[in-house]
Every structure is written in structure tokens, then in C-alpha cells.
């Protein structure tokens, strides 16, 4: 049996991030880029929508339709409704139940962005020894710079198979009791590929202190919140500032015996019955993955306008909450009707 290890849940994180989003600094309406910050720091190219980083799940959504991702930012009310609908369909509860099998969830109050990042680092510091000793860990955060952009995500599960290989598993819950179609599977493969890139770079020591501080614009000398310091001490990390924690994290990682990920696996479960649908092994092709990523990043860097779906995939629009307002959809409405007809899609 596995002993439960504490993992934190940052209840006040959302409030903090919302406050930061309401910053009085104006942004360029077309590019979404914050003007003042750009002028202050030209070392790191700015991203659209004032973003300092991109999440792996957002980039995976981009494989389905880039325009849809952009509408999610421009029309947040529609996106919220869609998110609620998807959560109902795809079972956040199954993910949480799995996480609770190996971790306890402890609420921690945070005050700053540094506190929020600190919580992830503490969680990782606590999970590294478990993983080194061959145990399974779930909800393992990963981050780093890929193709010049700070990416972050959370790996569902890391464990070892009978051959001693490190297996990265992502759980997908599905409304239909079947494996996904090709279009949806594409995003899932892309997602686990990015997780591997990030995890491997971390264990190889390729993520540097200055990467984290500069890209996320964090202050190393800032004292962490009281609850964060206490929580760190509970897991035997005695630090006061964010910089001290970051040093402790990078040192632990560089001294760890963690291997790179050997196997990428997608596990599909049926939402209604929680029954197992199947497992898919994903081949990792780094050069192809990076090429796809570079293509997506061109949009975030402001190098091109967002693209909608290819004409052959116009059926996706009939499933899209932005169908009524989408200019891309309007433009492709001129094409033959047969291409608009909804194909049989495994959603
Ligand atoms: Fe993309 Fe079609 Fe939705 Fe427009 S309507 S955002 S092209 S899926």
C-alpha cells in the first residue's frame, strides 16, 4: 500500500490571478500585448493577451481549432459555459478521485504569484522522493522553456512498468464509450508529448533559475506567505524567500535520480460508468512535435492572425459554441454543403 503524501490546493489562487488581470496597464486591443511591460523588458518577446506563459492544455486545444481558442479569450462568458458543460461531460470527479488515492489535498492561503509558484515547487519537492523510490505520483507539475516560451502543465500520473520504464499516463474521460476519433486524438498525443519534453528538460537540469524568474517576472527576494513557509517546513524545506525555495528545488532536482520518460500512454475511461475503454501508446517524435509547436507559437508571438479549421474539418464548427459569431465559419460557408455536414465524430 502507498502512504498518502500531502499535496496542496491553493484556494485563493484564482482571486490573486484575477486581481493581477485587472491591472490598470493598458493593452493593445489587436495583439493583446501589454504596452508598459513590453517597453520595460524587451529581452523576452511578449505573447498575445498579456500572457507570460502558455499552458499545455491550451496548446492542445489549439490543435482542434486555433480560432476557437482565441474566441475563448475574446468571449469569456461563452467559454465559461462551454467549460462547465465539458466538465459535466468529462468528469473532473474521476480525476480528483484518482488523485486522492495517492495524495491528500491541503488548502493553503496565498498572497502573491510567487506563493502560487512556490506551492507547485513544494508539491514537486514532495513527490520527487516518492517517484525516486518507485512509487506512483499523480498531478505532477511540469514547466520550462520550449521554443523560447515558458510552458507549464500538470502530468496526470507517473509510474514504473514491469520493465522498470517510467510511464507518463494521461487520463481522458469520455462521454462516449469508445476511443476518440483522429482529430481529437491528435490533441491528446500533442499534450503528452509536450509533458515529456518539459519533464525530461527538468530532470536533465535544463531549467535554470533565471528562466523562471525572467519569464514569469517573479521576485527572488520576496518573502513567501506565512502559510506557504509553514507548509514548506512541514515537508522539511526551511526557506523564507521565493529565491531560496527555487534554489532548494533546483538543487534537489539536479541531485535526484529521476530518469526521463520512457513510455507515453493515454488511458480512456467512460464518464457514465467509469469503465475502462482502452489504452493508447503514443510514439514520441521530438522534431515533429517541436515543428507543430513552433507553428502554434507563431500566433502567440503575434506573427500571424489566428486560423480556423481546414475546410475538410468544417464539421467541427457544428460542435462549436462560437459558430454563430465566427468570421472564419462565415467565410467557409460558401463551400459545398457536403463538407459542412456533420461527420460521425467520436467526441
Ligand atoms: Fe473554429 Fe469553426 Fe468554431 Fe470558428 S466555428 S471557432 S472555425 S470550430
XYZ file of C-alpha atoms and ligand atoms in Angstrom:
355
model
C 0.000 0.000 0.000
C 1.066 3.562 -0.561
C 1.198 6.127 2.171
C -0.679 9.288 1.364
C 1.585 12.280 0.840
C 0.311 15.830 1.325
C -0.334 17.838 -1.780
C -1.595 21.378 -1.682
C -4.575 23.041 -3.160
C -4.402 26.815 -3.487
C -7.879 28.034 -2.734
C -7.094 31.734 -3.099
C -5.015 31.456 -6.260
C -7.912 32.355 -8.522
C -8.552 35.597 -6.647
C -4.912 36.592 -6.901
C -4.706 35.937 -10.596
C -7.965 37.798 -11.204
C -6.597 40.822 -9.323
C -3.459 40.800 -11.451
C -5.535 40.582 -14.588
C -7.354 43.738 -13.544
C -4.092 45.686 -13.613
C -4.599 49.261 -14.891
C -1.881 48.791 -17.516
C -3.483 49.157 -20.946
C -3.033 46.580 -23.658
C -3.037 46.665 -27.391
C -6.532 45.523 -28.387
C -5.328 43.819 -31.558
C -2.378 41.892 -30.213
C -3.444 41.623 -26.593
C 0.098 42.646 -25.603
C 0.607 44.779 -22.505
C 2.283 48.037 -23.553
C 4.022 49.177 -20.393
C 5.626 45.848 -19.635
C 6.835 45.495 -23.225
C 8.605 48.807 -23.039
C 10.231 47.831 -19.749
C 11.511 44.418 -20.763
C 12.419 43.640 -24.319
C 14.534 40.553 -23.539
C 11.590 38.171 -23.646
C 9.272 38.536 -26.645
C 5.723 39.290 -25.447
C 2.833 36.923 -26.067
C -0.723 37.811 -27.036
C -3.294 38.502 -24.324
C -0.539 39.657 -21.951
C 0.441 36.085 -21.316
C 3.714 35.314 -19.560
C 3.360 31.608 -20.164
C 1.174 29.146 -22.057
C -0.388 26.042 -20.620
C -0.029 22.647 -22.256
C -3.793 22.165 -22.211
C -4.336 25.463 -24.046
C -1.854 24.465 -26.746
C -3.575 21.096 -27.045
C -6.898 22.881 -27.601
C -5.197 24.815 -30.380
C -4.741 21.541 -32.320
C -8.554 21.358 -32.593
C -9.144 24.940 -33.732
C -6.945 27.962 -33.108
C -9.754 30.393 -33.744
C -11.820 28.673 -31.061
C -9.033 29.202 -28.513
C -8.925 32.897 -29.410
C -12.705 33.268 -29.085
C -12.327 31.737 -25.635
C -10.346 34.838 -24.631
C -12.494 37.329 -26.501
C -15.801 35.860 -25.265
C -15.053 34.546 -21.773
C -18.744 34.136 -20.857
C -19.275 31.655 -23.695
C -16.059 29.870 -22.800
C -17.112 29.554 -19.141
C -20.410 27.940 -20.118
C -18.645 25.579 -22.513
C -16.121 24.662 -19.823
C -18.898 23.846 -17.362
C -20.606 21.686 -19.969
C -17.362 19.818 -20.743
C -16.578 19.340 -17.049
C -20.010 17.819 -16.570
C -19.398 15.514 -19.520
C -15.827 14.549 -18.890
C -15.732 14.036 -15.186
C -13.414 16.201 -13.123
C -14.550 13.938 -10.273
C -12.784 10.896 -11.763
C -9.516 12.838 -11.921
C -9.918 14.062 -8.357
C -10.773 10.570 -7.080
C -7.602 9.209 -8.688
C -5.503 11.993 -7.220
C -6.917 11.354 -3.754
C -5.855 7.704 -3.990
C -2.228 8.806 -3.595
C -2.389 12.312 -2.112
C -4.260 14.331 0.444
C -5.393 17.805 -0.563
C -4.460 20.598 1.853
C -5.784 24.143 1.336
C -3.098 26.855 1.591
C -3.739 30.598 1.505
C -1.513 32.505 -0.856
C -0.895 36.211 -1.346
C 1.266 36.597 -4.432
C 2.203 34.994 -7.726
C 5.448 33.888 -6.057
C 3.360 31.995 -3.467
C 1.373 30.293 -6.226
C 4.528 29.097 -7.992
C 6.030 28.135 -4.619
C 3.123 25.752 -3.982
C 3.886 23.898 -7.218
C 7.579 23.692 -6.322
C 6.802 22.352 -2.836
C 4.453 19.768 -4.300
C 7.157 18.670 -6.719
C 9.791 18.563 -3.978
C 7.499 16.309 -2.028
C 6.743 13.995 -4.929
C 10.324 13.593 -6.221
C 11.429 11.165 -3.447
C 8.245 9.094 -3.928
C 8.957 8.815 -7.622
C 12.622 8.009 -6.991
C 11.585 5.165 -4.708
C 9.413 3.663 -7.437
C 6.009 4.879 -6.260
C 3.290 6.258 -8.446
C 2.678 10.020 -8.247
C -0.262 11.950 -9.632
C -0.806 15.577 -10.625
C 2.919 16.249 -11.053
C 3.536 19.856 -12.208
C 5.969 20.466 -15.065
C 7.271 23.681 -16.600
C 10.115 25.087 -18.637
C 11.093 26.981 -21.738
C 10.335 25.272 -25.042
C 10.992 27.092 -28.300
C 11.581 30.254 -26.284
C 8.210 30.239 -24.493
C 7.512 29.321 -20.872
C 5.123 26.367 -20.843
C 3.526 24.686 -17.885
C 1.233 21.786 -17.258
C 0.309 19.016 -14.858
C 1.026 15.364 -15.612
C -1.825 13.090 -14.545
C 0.334 10.174 -13.498
C 3.946 8.974 -13.439
C 4.740 5.372 -12.523
C 7.029 2.500 -13.472
C 6.018 -0.513 -15.526
C 7.264 -4.068 -15.023
C 10.312 -3.380 -17.194
C 11.268 -0.527 -14.876
C 10.434 2.089 -17.520
C 8.996 5.425 -16.436
C 5.474 5.689 -17.816
C 3.718 9.035 -18.251
C -0.022 8.494 -18.291
C -2.795 10.930 -19.109
C -6.342 10.010 -18.195
C -9.105 11.042 -20.592
C -12.708 10.617 -19.607
C -15.220 10.358 -22.431
C -18.902 10.840 -22.902
C -18.993 8.029 -25.483
C -17.896 4.525 -24.633
C -15.299 4.422 -27.430
C -11.816 5.628 -28.282
C -11.638 9.152 -29.748
C -11.553 9.948 -33.457
C -8.363 11.057 -35.200
C -8.969 14.812 -34.781
C -9.364 14.597 -31.036
C -6.602 12.029 -30.566
C -4.199 14.458 -32.250
C -4.536 16.927 -29.371
C -4.112 14.173 -26.788
C -0.867 12.969 -28.397
C 0.422 16.524 -28.657
C -0.365 17.089 -24.975
C 1.560 14.070 -23.625
C 4.448 14.822 -25.994
C 4.780 18.311 -24.511
C 4.623 16.885 -20.989
C 7.540 14.600 -21.828
C 9.559 17.478 -23.284
C 9.020 19.502 -20.103
C 9.629 16.648 -17.667
C 12.804 15.479 -19.416
C 14.213 19.018 -19.520
C 13.584 19.350 -15.773
C 15.342 16.118 -14.817
C 18.244 16.900 -17.178
C 18.756 20.171 -15.309
C 17.983 22.313 -18.340
C 15.584 24.632 -16.480
C 17.512 27.489 -14.885
C 16.638 29.857 -12.075
C 16.802 32.892 -14.328
C 14.409 31.232 -16.805
C 11.713 31.033 -14.174
C 12.336 34.492 -12.702
C 12.580 36.325 -16.019
C 9.777 34.646 -17.923
C 7.270 34.783 -15.075
C 8.585 38.133 -13.786
C 8.928 36.803 -10.258
C 10.892 38.383 -7.414
C 13.508 36.092 -5.873
C 13.918 38.260 -2.778
C 10.209 38.329 -1.943
C 9.298 36.663 1.346
C 6.803 33.845 0.906
C 3.428 33.956 2.659
C 3.256 32.634 6.222
C 1.170 29.595 5.293
C 3.484 28.739 2.422
C 6.575 28.939 4.688
C 4.856 26.739 7.278
C 3.835 24.222 4.666
C 7.372 24.098 3.256
C 8.722 23.497 6.780
C 6.220 20.641 7.229
C 7.884 18.880 4.330
C 11.354 19.719 5.742
C 12.187 22.659 3.487
C 13.275 25.635 5.551
C 13.074 28.726 3.388
C 11.833 32.300 3.712
C 12.105 33.837 0.257
C 10.947 32.615 -3.129
C 14.559 32.600 -4.384
C 15.645 30.289 -1.539
C 12.869 27.870 -2.400
C 13.780 27.959 -6.078
C 17.436 27.201 -5.209
C 16.344 24.287 -2.983
C 14.120 22.961 -5.748
C 16.760 23.131 -8.485
C 19.397 21.584 -6.211
C 17.083 18.682 -5.283
C 16.247 18.110 -8.918
C 19.893 18.131 -10.020
C 20.785 15.615 -7.272
C 17.823 13.346 -7.990
C 17.989 10.035 -9.839
C 14.879 10.655 -11.861
C 15.034 9.232 -15.378
C 13.477 10.704 -18.495
C 10.047 9.434 -19.509
C 10.229 6.152 -21.448
C 6.598 5.499 -22.317
C 3.723 7.831 -23.180
C 0.285 6.415 -22.554
C -3.265 7.675 -22.917
C -5.927 5.954 -20.872
C -9.574 6.399 -21.832
C -12.439 5.900 -19.380
C -16.171 6.132 -19.893
C -17.626 9.009 -17.898
C -21.063 7.495 -17.298
C -19.965 4.109 -15.983
C -16.321 4.953 -15.056
C -15.451 1.802 -17.004
C -12.131 1.414 -18.787
C -12.312 1.945 -22.570
C -8.725 1.384 -23.630
C -5.110 2.423 -23.574
C -3.197 4.001 -26.440
C 0.593 4.154 -26.592
C 1.960 7.351 -28.126
C 5.112 7.457 -30.232
C 7.326 10.404 -29.367
C 8.745 12.304 -32.318
C 10.521 15.336 -30.923
C 11.297 17.108 -34.180
C 7.705 16.792 -35.393
C 6.347 17.906 -32.027
C 8.599 20.959 -31.965
C 7.687 21.848 -35.543
C 3.959 21.735 -34.655
C 4.601 23.786 -31.535
C 6.539 26.433 -33.465
C 3.581 26.724 -35.828
C 1.192 27.359 -32.925
C 3.577 29.785 -31.228
C 3.651 31.977 -34.327
C 0.146 33.036 -33.406
C 1.003 33.732 -29.756
C 4.017 35.793 -30.773
C 1.815 37.977 -32.945
C 3.469 36.818 -36.182
C 0.180 35.876 -37.839
C -3.590 36.002 -37.412
C -5.449 33.020 -35.895
C -6.568 30.248 -38.235
C -9.891 28.446 -38.187
C -10.382 24.819 -39.130
C -9.394 23.388 -42.519
C -12.244 23.139 -44.999
C -12.258 19.320 -44.688
C -12.847 19.755 -40.978
C -15.692 22.266 -41.231
C -17.835 19.693 -39.395
C -16.052 20.816 -36.210
C -17.890 24.145 -36.470
C -21.250 22.443 -35.911
C -19.944 21.399 -32.475
C -18.539 24.838 -31.644
C -20.127 27.355 -29.236
C -18.765 30.240 -31.341
C -20.312 29.039 -34.595
C -22.792 31.957 -34.740
C -20.152 34.671 -34.387
C -17.126 33.117 -36.068
C -15.903 35.056 -39.124
C -13.884 32.044 -40.320
C -17.056 29.984 -40.247
C -18.900 32.648 -42.246
C -16.182 32.651 -44.909
C -16.183 28.897 -45.342
C -19.985 28.771 -45.507
C -19.641 29.287 -49.269
C -18.133 25.832 -49.801
C -20.209 22.803 -50.896
C -22.806 21.700 -48.374
C -21.415 18.165 -48.208
C -18.317 19.410 -46.425
C -20.377 21.107 -43.749
C -22.447 18.088 -42.961
C -21.521 16.714 -39.626
C -19.492 13.576 -39.999
C -19.717 10.829 -37.455
C -17.377 12.072 -34.769
C -16.227 10.234 -31.686
C -16.482 13.005 -29.102
Fe -13.182 27.204 -35.186
Fe -15.337 26.601 -36.618
Fe -15.570 27.296 -34.065
Fe -14.932 29.099 -35.907
S -16.871 27.972 -35.731
S -14.019 28.840 -33.909
S -13.621 27.874 -37.276
S -14.554 25.464 -34.840
